[in-house]
Tab-separated table of N, CA, C and O in Angstrom:
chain	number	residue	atom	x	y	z
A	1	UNK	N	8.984	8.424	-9.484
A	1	UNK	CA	7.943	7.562	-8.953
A	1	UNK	C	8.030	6.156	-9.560
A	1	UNK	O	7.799	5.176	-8.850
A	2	UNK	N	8.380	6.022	-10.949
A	2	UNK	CA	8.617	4.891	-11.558
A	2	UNK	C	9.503	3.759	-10.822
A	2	UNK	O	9.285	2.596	-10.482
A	3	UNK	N	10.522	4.574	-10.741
A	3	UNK	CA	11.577	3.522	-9.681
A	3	UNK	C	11.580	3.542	-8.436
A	3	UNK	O	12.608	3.290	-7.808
A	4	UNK	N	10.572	3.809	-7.921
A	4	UNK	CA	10.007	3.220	-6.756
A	4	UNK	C	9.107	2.149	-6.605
A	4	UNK	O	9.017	1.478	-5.577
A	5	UNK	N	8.170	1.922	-8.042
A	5	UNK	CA	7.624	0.568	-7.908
A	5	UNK	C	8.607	-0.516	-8.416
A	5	UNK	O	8.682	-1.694	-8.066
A	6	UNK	N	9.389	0.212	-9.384
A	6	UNK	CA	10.475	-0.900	-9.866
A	6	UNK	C	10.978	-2.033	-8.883
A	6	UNK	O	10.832	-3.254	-8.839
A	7	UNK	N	11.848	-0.787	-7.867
A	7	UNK	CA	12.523	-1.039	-6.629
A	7	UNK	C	11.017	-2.135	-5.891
A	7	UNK	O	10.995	-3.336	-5.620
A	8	UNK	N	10.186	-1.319	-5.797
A	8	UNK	CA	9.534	-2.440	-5.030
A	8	UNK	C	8.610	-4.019	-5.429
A	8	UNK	O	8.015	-4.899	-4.806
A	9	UNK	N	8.918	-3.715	-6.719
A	9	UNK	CA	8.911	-5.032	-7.387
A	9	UNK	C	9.756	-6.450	-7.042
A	9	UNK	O	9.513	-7.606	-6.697
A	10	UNK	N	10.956	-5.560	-7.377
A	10	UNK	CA	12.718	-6.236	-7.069
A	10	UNK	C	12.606	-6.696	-5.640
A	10	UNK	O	12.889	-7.882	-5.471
A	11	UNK	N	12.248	-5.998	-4.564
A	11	UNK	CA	12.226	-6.455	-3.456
A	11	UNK	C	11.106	-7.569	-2.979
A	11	UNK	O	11.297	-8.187	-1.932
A	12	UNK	N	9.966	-7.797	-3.759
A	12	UNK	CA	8.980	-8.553	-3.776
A	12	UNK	C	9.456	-9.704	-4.108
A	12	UNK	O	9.198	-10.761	-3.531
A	13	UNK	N	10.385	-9.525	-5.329
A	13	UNK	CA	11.374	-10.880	-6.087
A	13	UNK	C	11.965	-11.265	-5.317
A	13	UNK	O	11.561	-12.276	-4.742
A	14	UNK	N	13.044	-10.738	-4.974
A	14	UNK	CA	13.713	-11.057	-3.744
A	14	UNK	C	13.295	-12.198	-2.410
A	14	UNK	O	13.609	-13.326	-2.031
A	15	UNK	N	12.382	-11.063	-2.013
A	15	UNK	CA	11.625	-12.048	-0.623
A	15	UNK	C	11.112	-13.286	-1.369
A	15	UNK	O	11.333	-14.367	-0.823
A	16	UNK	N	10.467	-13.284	-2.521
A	16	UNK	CA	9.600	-14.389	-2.706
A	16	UNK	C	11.089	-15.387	-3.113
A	16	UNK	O	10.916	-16.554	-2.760
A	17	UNK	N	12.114	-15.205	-3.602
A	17	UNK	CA	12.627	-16.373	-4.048
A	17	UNK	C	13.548	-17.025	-2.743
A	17	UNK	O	13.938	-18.152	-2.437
A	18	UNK	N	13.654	-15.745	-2.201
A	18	UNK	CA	14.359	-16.628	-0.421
A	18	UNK	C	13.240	-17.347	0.248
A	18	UNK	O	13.629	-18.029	1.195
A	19	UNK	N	12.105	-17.382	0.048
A	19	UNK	CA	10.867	-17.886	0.843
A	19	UNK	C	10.856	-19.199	0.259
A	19	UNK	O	10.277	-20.134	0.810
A	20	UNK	N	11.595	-19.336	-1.056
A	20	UNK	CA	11.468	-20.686	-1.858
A	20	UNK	C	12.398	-21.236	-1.201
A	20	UNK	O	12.094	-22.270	-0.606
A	21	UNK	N	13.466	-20.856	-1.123
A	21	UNK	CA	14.819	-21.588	-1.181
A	21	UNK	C	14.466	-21.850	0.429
A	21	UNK	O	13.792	-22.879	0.472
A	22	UNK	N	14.595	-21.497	1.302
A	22	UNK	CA	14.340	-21.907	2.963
A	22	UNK	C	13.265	-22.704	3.250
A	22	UNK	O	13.264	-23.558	4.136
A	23	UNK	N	12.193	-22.405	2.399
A	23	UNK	CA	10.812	-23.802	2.195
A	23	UNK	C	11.051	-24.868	1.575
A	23	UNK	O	10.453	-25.931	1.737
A	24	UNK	N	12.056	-24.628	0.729
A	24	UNK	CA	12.620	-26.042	0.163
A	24	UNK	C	13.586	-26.769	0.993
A	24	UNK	O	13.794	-27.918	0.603
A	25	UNK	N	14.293	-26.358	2.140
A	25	UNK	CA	15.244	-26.684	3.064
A	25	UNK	C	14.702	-27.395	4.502
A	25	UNK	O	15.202	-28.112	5.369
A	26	UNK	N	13.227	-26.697	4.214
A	26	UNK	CA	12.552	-27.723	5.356
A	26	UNK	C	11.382	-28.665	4.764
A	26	UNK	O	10.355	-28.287	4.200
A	27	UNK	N	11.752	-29.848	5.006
A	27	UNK	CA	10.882	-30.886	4.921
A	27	UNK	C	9.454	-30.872	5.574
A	27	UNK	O	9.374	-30.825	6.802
A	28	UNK	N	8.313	-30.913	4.789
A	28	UNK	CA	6.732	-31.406	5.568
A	28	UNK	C	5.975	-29.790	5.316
A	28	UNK	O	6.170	-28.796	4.616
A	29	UNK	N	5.305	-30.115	6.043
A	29	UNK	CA	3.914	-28.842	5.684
A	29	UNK	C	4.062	-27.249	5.678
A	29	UNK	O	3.520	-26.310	5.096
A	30	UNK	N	5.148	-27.439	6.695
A	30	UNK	CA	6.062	-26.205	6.937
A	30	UNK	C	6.395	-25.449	6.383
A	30	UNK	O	6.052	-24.272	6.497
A	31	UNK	N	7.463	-26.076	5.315
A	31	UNK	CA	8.086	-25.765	3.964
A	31	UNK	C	7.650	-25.871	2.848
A	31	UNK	O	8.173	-25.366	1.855
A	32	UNK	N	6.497	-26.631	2.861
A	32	UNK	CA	5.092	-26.599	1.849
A	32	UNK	C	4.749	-24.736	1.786
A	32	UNK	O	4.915	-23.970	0.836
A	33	UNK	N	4.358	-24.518	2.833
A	33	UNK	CA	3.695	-23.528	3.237
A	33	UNK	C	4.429	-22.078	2.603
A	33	UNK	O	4.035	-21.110	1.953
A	34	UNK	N	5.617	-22.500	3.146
A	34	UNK	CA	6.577	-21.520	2.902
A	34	UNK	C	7.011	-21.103	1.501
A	34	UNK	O	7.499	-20.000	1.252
A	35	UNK	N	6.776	-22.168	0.511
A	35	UNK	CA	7.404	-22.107	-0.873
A	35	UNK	C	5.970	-21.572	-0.954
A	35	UNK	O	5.993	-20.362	-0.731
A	36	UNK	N	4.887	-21.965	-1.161
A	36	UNK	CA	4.028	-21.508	-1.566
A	36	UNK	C	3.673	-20.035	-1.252
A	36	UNK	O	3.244	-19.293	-2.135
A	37	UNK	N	3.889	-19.561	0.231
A	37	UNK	CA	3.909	-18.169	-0.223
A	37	UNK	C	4.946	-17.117	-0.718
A	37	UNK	O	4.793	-15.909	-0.535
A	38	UNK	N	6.201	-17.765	-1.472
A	38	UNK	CA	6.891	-17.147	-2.018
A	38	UNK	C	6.681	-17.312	-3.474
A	38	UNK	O	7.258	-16.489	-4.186
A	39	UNK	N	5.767	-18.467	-4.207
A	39	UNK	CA	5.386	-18.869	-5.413
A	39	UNK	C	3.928	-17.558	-5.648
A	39	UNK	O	3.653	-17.116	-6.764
A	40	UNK	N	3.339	-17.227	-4.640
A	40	UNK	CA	2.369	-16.511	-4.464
A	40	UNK	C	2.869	-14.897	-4.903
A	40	UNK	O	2.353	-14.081	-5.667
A	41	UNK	N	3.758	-14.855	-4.298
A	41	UNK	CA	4.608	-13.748	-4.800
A	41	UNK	C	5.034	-12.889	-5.834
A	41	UNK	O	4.894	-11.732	-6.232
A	42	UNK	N	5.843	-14.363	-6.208
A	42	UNK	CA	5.998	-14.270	-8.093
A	42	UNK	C	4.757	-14.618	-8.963
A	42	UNK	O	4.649	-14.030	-10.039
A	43	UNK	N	3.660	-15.666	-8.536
A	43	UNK	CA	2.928	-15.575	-9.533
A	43	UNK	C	2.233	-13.402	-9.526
A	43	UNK	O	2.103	-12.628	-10.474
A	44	UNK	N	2.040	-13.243	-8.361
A	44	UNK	CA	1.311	-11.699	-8.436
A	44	UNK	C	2.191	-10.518	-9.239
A	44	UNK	O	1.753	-9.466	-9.706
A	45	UNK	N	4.039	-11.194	-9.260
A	45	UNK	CA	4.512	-10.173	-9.522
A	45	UNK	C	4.085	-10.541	-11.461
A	45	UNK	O	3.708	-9.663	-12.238
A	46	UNK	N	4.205	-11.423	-11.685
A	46	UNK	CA	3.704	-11.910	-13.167
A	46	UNK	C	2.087	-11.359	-13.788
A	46	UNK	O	1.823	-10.999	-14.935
A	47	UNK	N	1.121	-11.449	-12.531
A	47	UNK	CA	0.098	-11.093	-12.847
A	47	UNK	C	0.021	-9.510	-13.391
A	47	UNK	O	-0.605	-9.011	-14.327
A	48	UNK	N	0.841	-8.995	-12.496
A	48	UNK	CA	0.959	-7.433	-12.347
A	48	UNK	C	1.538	-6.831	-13.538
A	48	UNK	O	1.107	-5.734	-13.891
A	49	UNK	N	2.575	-7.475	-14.290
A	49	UNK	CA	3.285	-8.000	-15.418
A	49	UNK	C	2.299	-7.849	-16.361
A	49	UNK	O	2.182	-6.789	-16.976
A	50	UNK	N	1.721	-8.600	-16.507
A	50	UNK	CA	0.853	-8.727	-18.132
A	50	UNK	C	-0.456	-8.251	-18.174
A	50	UNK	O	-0.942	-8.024	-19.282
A	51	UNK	N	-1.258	-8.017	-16.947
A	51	UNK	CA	-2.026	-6.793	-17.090
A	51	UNK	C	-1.466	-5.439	-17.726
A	51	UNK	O	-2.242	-5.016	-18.584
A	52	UNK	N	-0.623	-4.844	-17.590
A	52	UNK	CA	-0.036	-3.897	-18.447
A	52	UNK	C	-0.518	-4.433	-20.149
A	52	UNK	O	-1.379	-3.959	-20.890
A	53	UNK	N	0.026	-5.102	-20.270
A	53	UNK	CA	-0.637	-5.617	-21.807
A	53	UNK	C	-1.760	-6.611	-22.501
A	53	UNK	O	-1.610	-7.500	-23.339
A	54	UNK	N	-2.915	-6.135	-21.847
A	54	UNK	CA	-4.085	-6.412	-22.009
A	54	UNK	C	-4.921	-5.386	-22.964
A	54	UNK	O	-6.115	-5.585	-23.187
């Protein structure tokens, strides 16, 4: 069960850092939009992260 959230962590990483890189490739609100919900991503996968050590 463990490495199934692992795995679906990794794949969260994934999407969110291609969502950067293609939002950064388009210019204006668009690609605003787009980085930001791949920054959204990683900040949750971080959040998810250090709740464990609270």
């Amino acid at each position: 069960m463990k490495w199934v959230i692992r795995l679906l962590y990794l794949a969260v990483f994934i999407v969110s850092m291609v969502l950067i890189t293609v939002g950064q490739r388009n210019v204006g609100p668009r690609g605003l939009l787009i980085m930001l919900a791949g920054l959204t991503g990683i900040l949750a996968l971080l959040y998810l992260y250090n709740k464990k050590f609270q």
